[in-house]
């Protein structure tokens, strides 16, 4: 069975401080994993993806994530938050070789000045 | 890039009318497209998977006669909300997969805000 758990529904950080958004997954097959960002009244924009290559994945806007199979985690990080990072973030898992996607419940990131 | 255009972005209409939403892949061919519905402060809920040239596959609980999906070409899928009522008001988002690739991300449109009066 496949599932995704985003451990925090809300995260609040100050501008310039690190960001950590947590994601744990459950997958019967070697998964592909993705992080998306959604700004209000917008679609989802791909931040980064893991598809069985390097376990540390770098994405756009300074974000990166590390695939840890032993911990079944794919946490999203950024060294220094910017006001424009305030948005909703979704972790998505897809079983290997299957075009089926499972969404986490989302984490709303608030960035304080 | 992989650009998906969704139109209209916002529609307001009277109860009982039908509304068509278009999802186009602008710079790639999309064998598979997905339609999602998103309620306020919630994650995306998959409504159906649209495959070019065949009938869409609907998720459990989604009325196929209410939400008509047509994927007649490799760059266009449409969702028609028939006889819309206020409870159909929501944010609808489409996404597309490039070609026949697997293990690759979905590319999303910007969504359509549907308000039924």
mmCIF file of C-alpha atoms in Angstrom:
data_model
loop_
_atom_site.group_PDB
_atom_site.id
_atom_site.type_symbol
_atom_site.label_atom_id
_atom_site.label_comp_id
_atom_site.label_asym_id
_atom_site.label_seq_id
_atom_site.Cartn_x
_atom_site.Cartn_y
_atom_site.Cartn_z
ATOM 1 C CA UNK A 1 0.000 0.000 0.000
ATOM 2 C CA UNK A 2 1.077 3.523 -0.749
ATOM 3 C CA UNK A 3 0.661 6.532 1.512
ATOM 4 C CA UNK A 4 2.269 9.840 2.319
ATOM 5 C CA UNK A 5 2.355 11.579 5.684
ATOM 6 C CA UNK A 6 3.298 15.199 6.032
ATOM 7 C CA UNK A 7 3.949 15.491 9.702
ATOM 8 C CA UNK A 8 3.234 19.192 10.104
ATOM 9 C CA UNK A 9 0.143 20.935 8.786
ATOM 10 C CA UNK A 10 1.686 24.349 9.550
ATOM 11 C CA UNK A 11 5.291 25.497 9.853
ATOM 12 C CA UNK A 12 6.286 29.026 10.752
ATOM 13 C CA UNK A 13 9.826 30.363 10.366
ATOM 14 C CA UNK A 14 11.486 33.740 10.352
ATOM 15 C CA UNK A 15 12.937 35.124 7.161
ATOM 16 C CA UNK A 16 16.560 34.059 6.781
ATOM 17 C CA UNK A 17 16.256 30.974 8.995
ATOM 18 C CA UNK A 18 16.274 27.350 7.787
ATOM 19 C CA UNK A 19 13.167 25.552 6.582
ATOM 20 C CA UNK A 20 12.371 21.895 7.272
ATOM 21 C CA UNK A 21 9.182 20.334 5.925
ATOM 22 C CA UNK A 22 8.813 16.691 6.826
ATOM 23 C CA UNK A 23 7.473 13.883 4.683
ATOM 24 C CA UNK A 24 7.311 10.160 5.369
ATOM 25 C CA UNK A 25 6.046 7.651 2.872
ATOM 26 C CA UNK A 26 4.941 4.088 2.648
ATOM 27 C CA UNK A 27 5.387 2.262 -0.626
ATOM 28 C CA UNK A 28 5.341 -1.362 -1.684
ATOM 29 C CA UNK A 29 7.687 -0.596 -4.557
ATOM 30 C CA UNK A 30 10.752 1.583 -4.960
ATOM 31 C CA UNK A 31 9.066 4.943 -5.240
ATOM 32 C CA UNK A 32 9.507 8.148 -7.121
ATOM 33 C CA UNK A 33 9.050 11.121 -4.824
ATOM 34 C CA UNK A 34 8.213 14.723 -5.563
ATOM 35 C CA UNK A 35 7.778 18.008 -3.763
ATOM 36 C CA UNK A 36 5.424 20.648 -5.140
ATOM 37 C CA UNK A 37 4.624 24.181 -4.045
ATOM 38 C CA UNK A 38 1.212 25.817 -4.412
ATOM 39 C CA UNK A 39 0.597 29.537 -4.074
ATOM 40 C CA UNK A 40 -2.983 30.740 -3.430
ATOM 41 C CA UNK A 41 -5.389 30.109 -6.300
ATOM 42 C CA UNK A 42 -2.646 28.553 -8.376
ATOM 43 C CA UNK A 43 -1.725 25.114 -9.626
ATOM 44 C CA UNK A 44 1.197 23.121 -8.319
ATOM 45 C CA UNK A 45 4.771 23.853 -9.310
ATOM 46 C CA UNK A 46 7.402 21.122 -9.182
ATOM 47 C CA UNK A 47 10.232 21.909 -6.771
ATOM 48 C CA UNK A 48 12.230 18.709 -7.119
ATOM 49 C CA UNK A 49 11.996 14.992 -7.791
ATOM 50 C CA UNK A 50 13.688 11.782 -6.700
ATOM 51 C CA UNK A 51 13.614 8.916 -9.217
ATOM 52 C CA UNK A 52 16.211 6.400 -7.939
ATOM 53 C CA UNK A 53 19.322 8.390 -8.793
ATOM 54 C CA UNK A 54 21.242 10.476 -6.236
ATOM 55 C CA UNK A 55 19.600 10.452 -2.824
ATOM 56 C CA UNK A 56 20.250 14.161 -2.244
ATOM 57 C CA UNK A 57 18.157 16.065 -4.713
ATOM 58 C CA UNK A 58 18.521 19.749 -5.465
ATOM 59 C CA UNK A 59 15.566 21.675 -6.742
ATOM 60 C CA UNK A 60 14.550 25.158 -7.703
ATOM 61 C CA UNK A 61 14.620 28.234 -5.466
ATOM 62 C CA UNK A 62 17.313 26.787 -3.202
ATOM 63 C CA UNK A 63 15.272 23.821 -1.980
ATOM 64 C CA UNK A 64 16.664 20.343 -1.608
ATOM 65 C CA UNK A 65 15.500 17.008 -0.222
ATOM 66 C CA UNK A 66 17.166 13.819 0.870
ATOM 67 C CA UNK A 67 15.743 10.383 0.203
ATOM 68 C CA UNK A 68 16.365 8.129 3.206
ATOM 69 C CA UNK A 69 15.145 4.640 2.507
ATOM 70 C CA UNK A 70 15.889 3.342 6.000
ATOM 71 C CA UNK A 71 13.728 6.075 7.497
ATOM 72 C CA UNK A 72 11.202 6.124 4.622
ATOM 73 C CA UNK A 73 11.547 9.888 4.602
ATOM 74 C CA UNK A 74 11.925 12.619 2.017
ATOM 75 C CA UNK A 75 12.176 15.843 3.990
ATOM 76 C CA UNK A 76 12.374 19.197 2.196
ATOM 77 C CA UNK A 77 14.892 21.763 3.359
ATOM 78 C CA UNK A 78 16.137 25.225 2.518
ATOM 79 C CA UNK A 79 18.992 26.964 4.310
ATOM 80 C CA UNK A 80 17.432 30.413 4.398
ATOM 81 C CA UNK A 81 13.736 31.192 4.058
ATOM 82 C CA UNK A 82 12.506 34.040 1.914
ATOM 83 C CA UNK A 83 9.177 35.811 2.216
ATOM 84 C CA UNK A 84 8.231 34.514 -1.233
ATOM 85 C CA UNK A 85 8.511 30.927 0.073
ATOM 86 C CA UNK A 86 5.278 31.343 2.017
ATOM 87 C CA UNK A 87 2.910 28.843 0.368
ATOM 88 C CA UNK A 88 1.468 25.335 0.651
ATOM 89 C CA UNK A 89 3.838 22.427 0.031
ATOM 90 C CA UNK A 90 2.847 18.932 -1.041
ATOM 91 C CA UNK A 91 4.869 15.736 -0.898
ATOM 92 C CA UNK A 92 3.842 13.186 -3.545
ATOM 93 C CA UNK A 93 4.840 9.548 -3.969
ATOM 94 C CA UNK A 94 4.487 7.357 -7.018
ATOM 95 C CA UNK A 95 5.287 3.626 -7.006
ATOM 96 C CA UNK A 96 8.076 2.712 -9.402
ATOM 97 C CA UNK A 97 6.847 2.254 -12.965
ATOM 98 C CA UNK A 98 3.266 3.102 -12.077
ATOM 99 C CA UNK A 99 1.623 6.345 -13.122
ATOM 100 C CA UNK A 100 -0.321 6.642 -9.905
ATOM 101 C CA UNK A 101 0.325 9.477 -7.490
ATOM 102 C CA UNK A 102 -0.388 9.760 -3.778
ATOM 103 C CA UNK A 103 -0.524 13.189 -2.168
ATOM 104 C CA UNK A 104 0.304 14.237 1.341
ATOM 105 C CA UNK A 105 -2.138 16.474 3.159
ATOM 106 C CA UNK A 106 0.082 19.502 2.668
ATOM 107 C CA UNK A 107 2.141 21.794 4.878
ATOM 108 C CA UNK A 108 1.472 25.483 4.992
ATOM 109 C CA UNK A 109 4.689 27.451 5.360
ATOM 110 C CA UNK A 110 4.485 30.862 6.957
ATOM 111 C CA UNK A 111 7.508 33.153 6.776
ATOM 112 C CA UNK A 112 7.696 35.967 9.280
ATOM 113 C CA UNK A 113 9.629 39.153 8.534
ATOM 114 C CA UNK B 1 9.809 23.233 -20.104
ATOM 115 C CA UNK B 2 6.536 21.418 -19.770
ATOM 116 C CA UNK B 3 3.722 23.917 -19.808
ATOM 117 C CA UNK B 4 0.112 23.063 -19.096
ATOM 118 C CA UNK B 5 -2.527 25.669 -19.773
ATOM 119 C CA UNK B 6 -5.903 25.473 -18.044
ATOM 120 C CA UNK B 7 -8.819 27.617 -19.107
ATOM 121 C CA UNK B 8 -10.822 29.371 -17.798
ATOM 122 C CA UNK B 9 -9.085 30.376 -14.609
ATOM 123 C CA UNK B 10 -12.296 31.606 -13.005
ATOM 124 C CA UNK B 11 -15.934 31.045 -13.853
ATOM 125 C CA UNK B 12 -19.159 32.088 -12.174
ATOM 126 C CA UNK B 13 -22.427 30.743 -13.466
ATOM 127 C CA UNK B 14 -25.995 30.010 -12.516
ATOM 128 C CA UNK B 15 -27.155 26.745 -11.076
ATOM 129 C CA UNK B 16 -28.210 24.266 -13.746
ATOM 130 C CA UNK B 17 -25.756 25.341 -16.418
ATOM 131 C CA UNK B 18 -22.909 23.204 -17.732
ATOM 132 C CA UNK B 19 -19.339 24.369 -17.567
ATOM 133 C CA UNK B 20 -16.432 23.141 -19.675
ATOM 134 C CA UNK B 21 -12.833 23.381 -18.464
ATOM 135 C CA UNK B 22 -9.951 22.856 -20.868
ATOM 136 C CA UNK B 23 -6.513 21.482 -20.089
ATOM 137 C CA UNK B 24 -3.851 21.788 -22.770
ATOM 138 C CA UNK B 25 -0.252 20.642 -22.868
ATOM 139 C CA UNK B 26 1.442 23.398 -24.850
ATOM 140 C CA UNK B 27 4.871 22.004 -25.608
ATOM 141 C CA UNK B 28 4.551 18.254 -25.208
ATOM 142 C CA UNK B 29 2.207 15.398 -25.934
ATOM 143 C CA UNK B 30 0.270 14.022 -23.001
ATOM 144 C CA UNK B 31 -1.079 10.511 -23.217
ATOM 145 C CA UNK B 32 -2.355 10.759 -19.666
ATOM 146 C CA UNK B 33 -3.953 13.669 -17.877
ATOM 147 C CA UNK B 34 -5.444 13.862 -14.418
ATOM 148 C CA UNK B 35 -8.316 15.905 -13.032
ATOM 149 C CA UNK B 36 -8.318 16.943 -9.396
ATOM 150 C CA UNK B 37 -10.666 18.791 -7.120
ATOM 151 C CA UNK B 38 -9.368 20.795 -4.195
ATOM 152 C CA UNK B 39 -11.466 21.990 -1.290
ATOM 153 C CA UNK B 40 -10.300 24.948 0.813
ATOM 154 C CA UNK B 41 -7.283 24.192 2.978
ATOM 155 C CA UNK B 42 -7.178 20.590 1.771
ATOM 156 C CA UNK B 43 -5.023 18.460 -0.452
ATOM 157 C CA UNK B 44 -5.889 17.487 -3.999
ATOM 158 C CA UNK B 45 -8.508 14.831 -4.526
ATOM 159 C CA UNK B 46 -8.118 12.782 -7.701
ATOM 160 C CA UNK B 47 -11.362 12.706 -9.661
ATOM 161 C CA UNK B 48 -10.348 10.813 -12.774
ATOM 162 C CA UNK B 49 -7.512 9.741 -15.012
ATOM 163 C CA UNK B 50 -7.899 10.721 -18.633
ATOM 164 C CA UNK B 51 -6.197 8.683 -21.338
ATOM 165 C CA UNK B 52 -6.060 9.858 -24.927
ATOM 166 C CA UNK B 53 -8.406 7.934 -27.159
ATOM 167 C CA UNK B 54 -10.101 5.943 -24.422
ATOM 168 C CA UNK B 55 -12.642 6.387 -21.662
ATOM 169 C CA UNK B 56 -11.556 8.105 -18.500
ATOM 170 C CA UNK B 57 -11.098 6.124 -15.322
ATOM 171 C CA UNK B 58 -13.080 7.663 -12.480
ATOM 172 C CA UNK B 59 -12.265 7.391 -8.799
ATOM 173 C CA UNK B 60 -14.755 5.871 -6.441
ATOM 174 C CA UNK B 61 -17.538 8.270 -5.557
ATOM 175 C CA UNK B 62 -17.090 10.527 -8.595
ATOM 176 C CA UNK B 63 -20.138 10.594 -10.848
ATOM 177 C CA UNK B 64 -19.029 10.060 -14.431
ATOM 178 C CA UNK B 65 -22.304 11.428 -15.811
ATOM 179 C CA UNK B 66 -21.833 14.568 -13.757
ATOM 180 C CA UNK B 67 -18.200 15.140 -14.613
ATOM 181 C CA UNK B 68 -17.702 14.352 -18.292
ATOM 182 C CA UNK B 69 -14.123 13.944 -19.437
ATOM 183 C CA UNK B 70 -12.975 13.942 -23.031
ATOM 184 C CA UNK B 71 -9.352 13.407 -24.083
ATOM 185 C CA UNK B 72 -9.656 13.505 -27.844
ATOM 186 C CA UNK B 73 -6.108 14.557 -28.674
ATOM 187 C CA UNK B 74 -2.624 14.238 -27.232
ATOM 188 C CA UNK B 75 -2.672 17.862 -26.117
ATOM 189 C CA UNK B 76 -6.191 18.469 -24.889
ATOM 190 C CA UNK B 77 -8.446 17.084 -22.199
ATOM 191 C CA UNK B 78 -11.728 18.671 -21.158
ATOM 192 C CA UNK B 79 -13.811 18.369 -18.025
ATOM 193 C CA UNK B 80 -17.475 19.310 -18.303
ATOM 194 C CA UNK B 81 -19.455 19.811 -15.121
ATOM 195 C CA UNK B 82 -23.004 19.114 -16.215
ATOM 196 C CA UNK B 83 -26.012 20.780 -14.617
ATOM 197 C CA UNK B 84 -23.798 22.402 -12.051
ATOM 198 C CA UNK B 85 -25.097 23.129 -8.552
ATOM 199 C CA UNK B 86 -23.627 25.138 -5.681
ATOM 200 C CA UNK B 87 -22.078 22.011 -4.139
ATOM 201 C CA UNK B 88 -19.962 21.678 -7.293
ATOM 202 C CA UNK B 89 -18.255 24.966 -6.488
ATOM 203 C CA UNK B 90 -14.587 24.226 -5.988
ATOM 204 C CA UNK B 91 -11.079 24.606 -7.360
ATOM 205 C CA UNK B 92 -10.414 22.170 -10.204
ATOM 206 C CA UNK B 93 -6.856 21.407 -11.302
ATOM 207 C CA UNK B 94 -5.570 19.336 -14.192
ATOM 208 C CA UNK B 95 -2.159 17.789 -14.693
ATOM 209 C CA UNK B 96 -0.428 15.996 -17.541
ATOM 210 C CA UNK B 97 2.271 13.391 -17.987
ATOM 211 C CA UNK B 98 4.733 13.868 -20.814
ATOM 212 C CA UNK B 99 4.423 11.169 -23.500
ATOM 213 C CA UNK B 100 4.531 7.619 -22.183
ATOM 214 C CA UNK B 101 7.136 8.283 -19.536
ATOM 215 C CA UNK B 102 6.935 6.672 -16.131
ATOM 216 C CA UNK B 103 8.599 7.751 -12.895
ATOM 217 C CA UNK B 104 8.300 11.357 -14.008
ATOM 218 C CA UNK B 105 6.411 14.235 -12.429
ATOM 219 C CA UNK B 106 3.018 15.560 -13.307
ATOM 220 C CA UNK B 107 2.857 19.030 -14.834
ATOM 221 C CA UNK B 108 -0.025 21.075 -13.469
ATOM 222 C CA UNK B 109 -2.278 23.721 -14.882
ATOM 223 C CA UNK B 110 -3.049 26.832 -12.857
ATOM 224 C CA UNK B 111 -6.481 25.623 -11.840
ATOM 225 C CA UNK B 112 -10.046 26.799 -12.396
ATOM 226 C CA UNK B 113 -12.079 28.403 -9.641
ATOM 227 C CA UNK B 114 -15.712 27.410 -10.247
ATOM 228 C CA UNK B 115 -18.468 29.268 -8.411
ATOM 229 C CA UNK B 116 -22.076 28.203 -8.910
ATOM 230 C CA UNK B 117 -24.709 30.669 -7.772
#
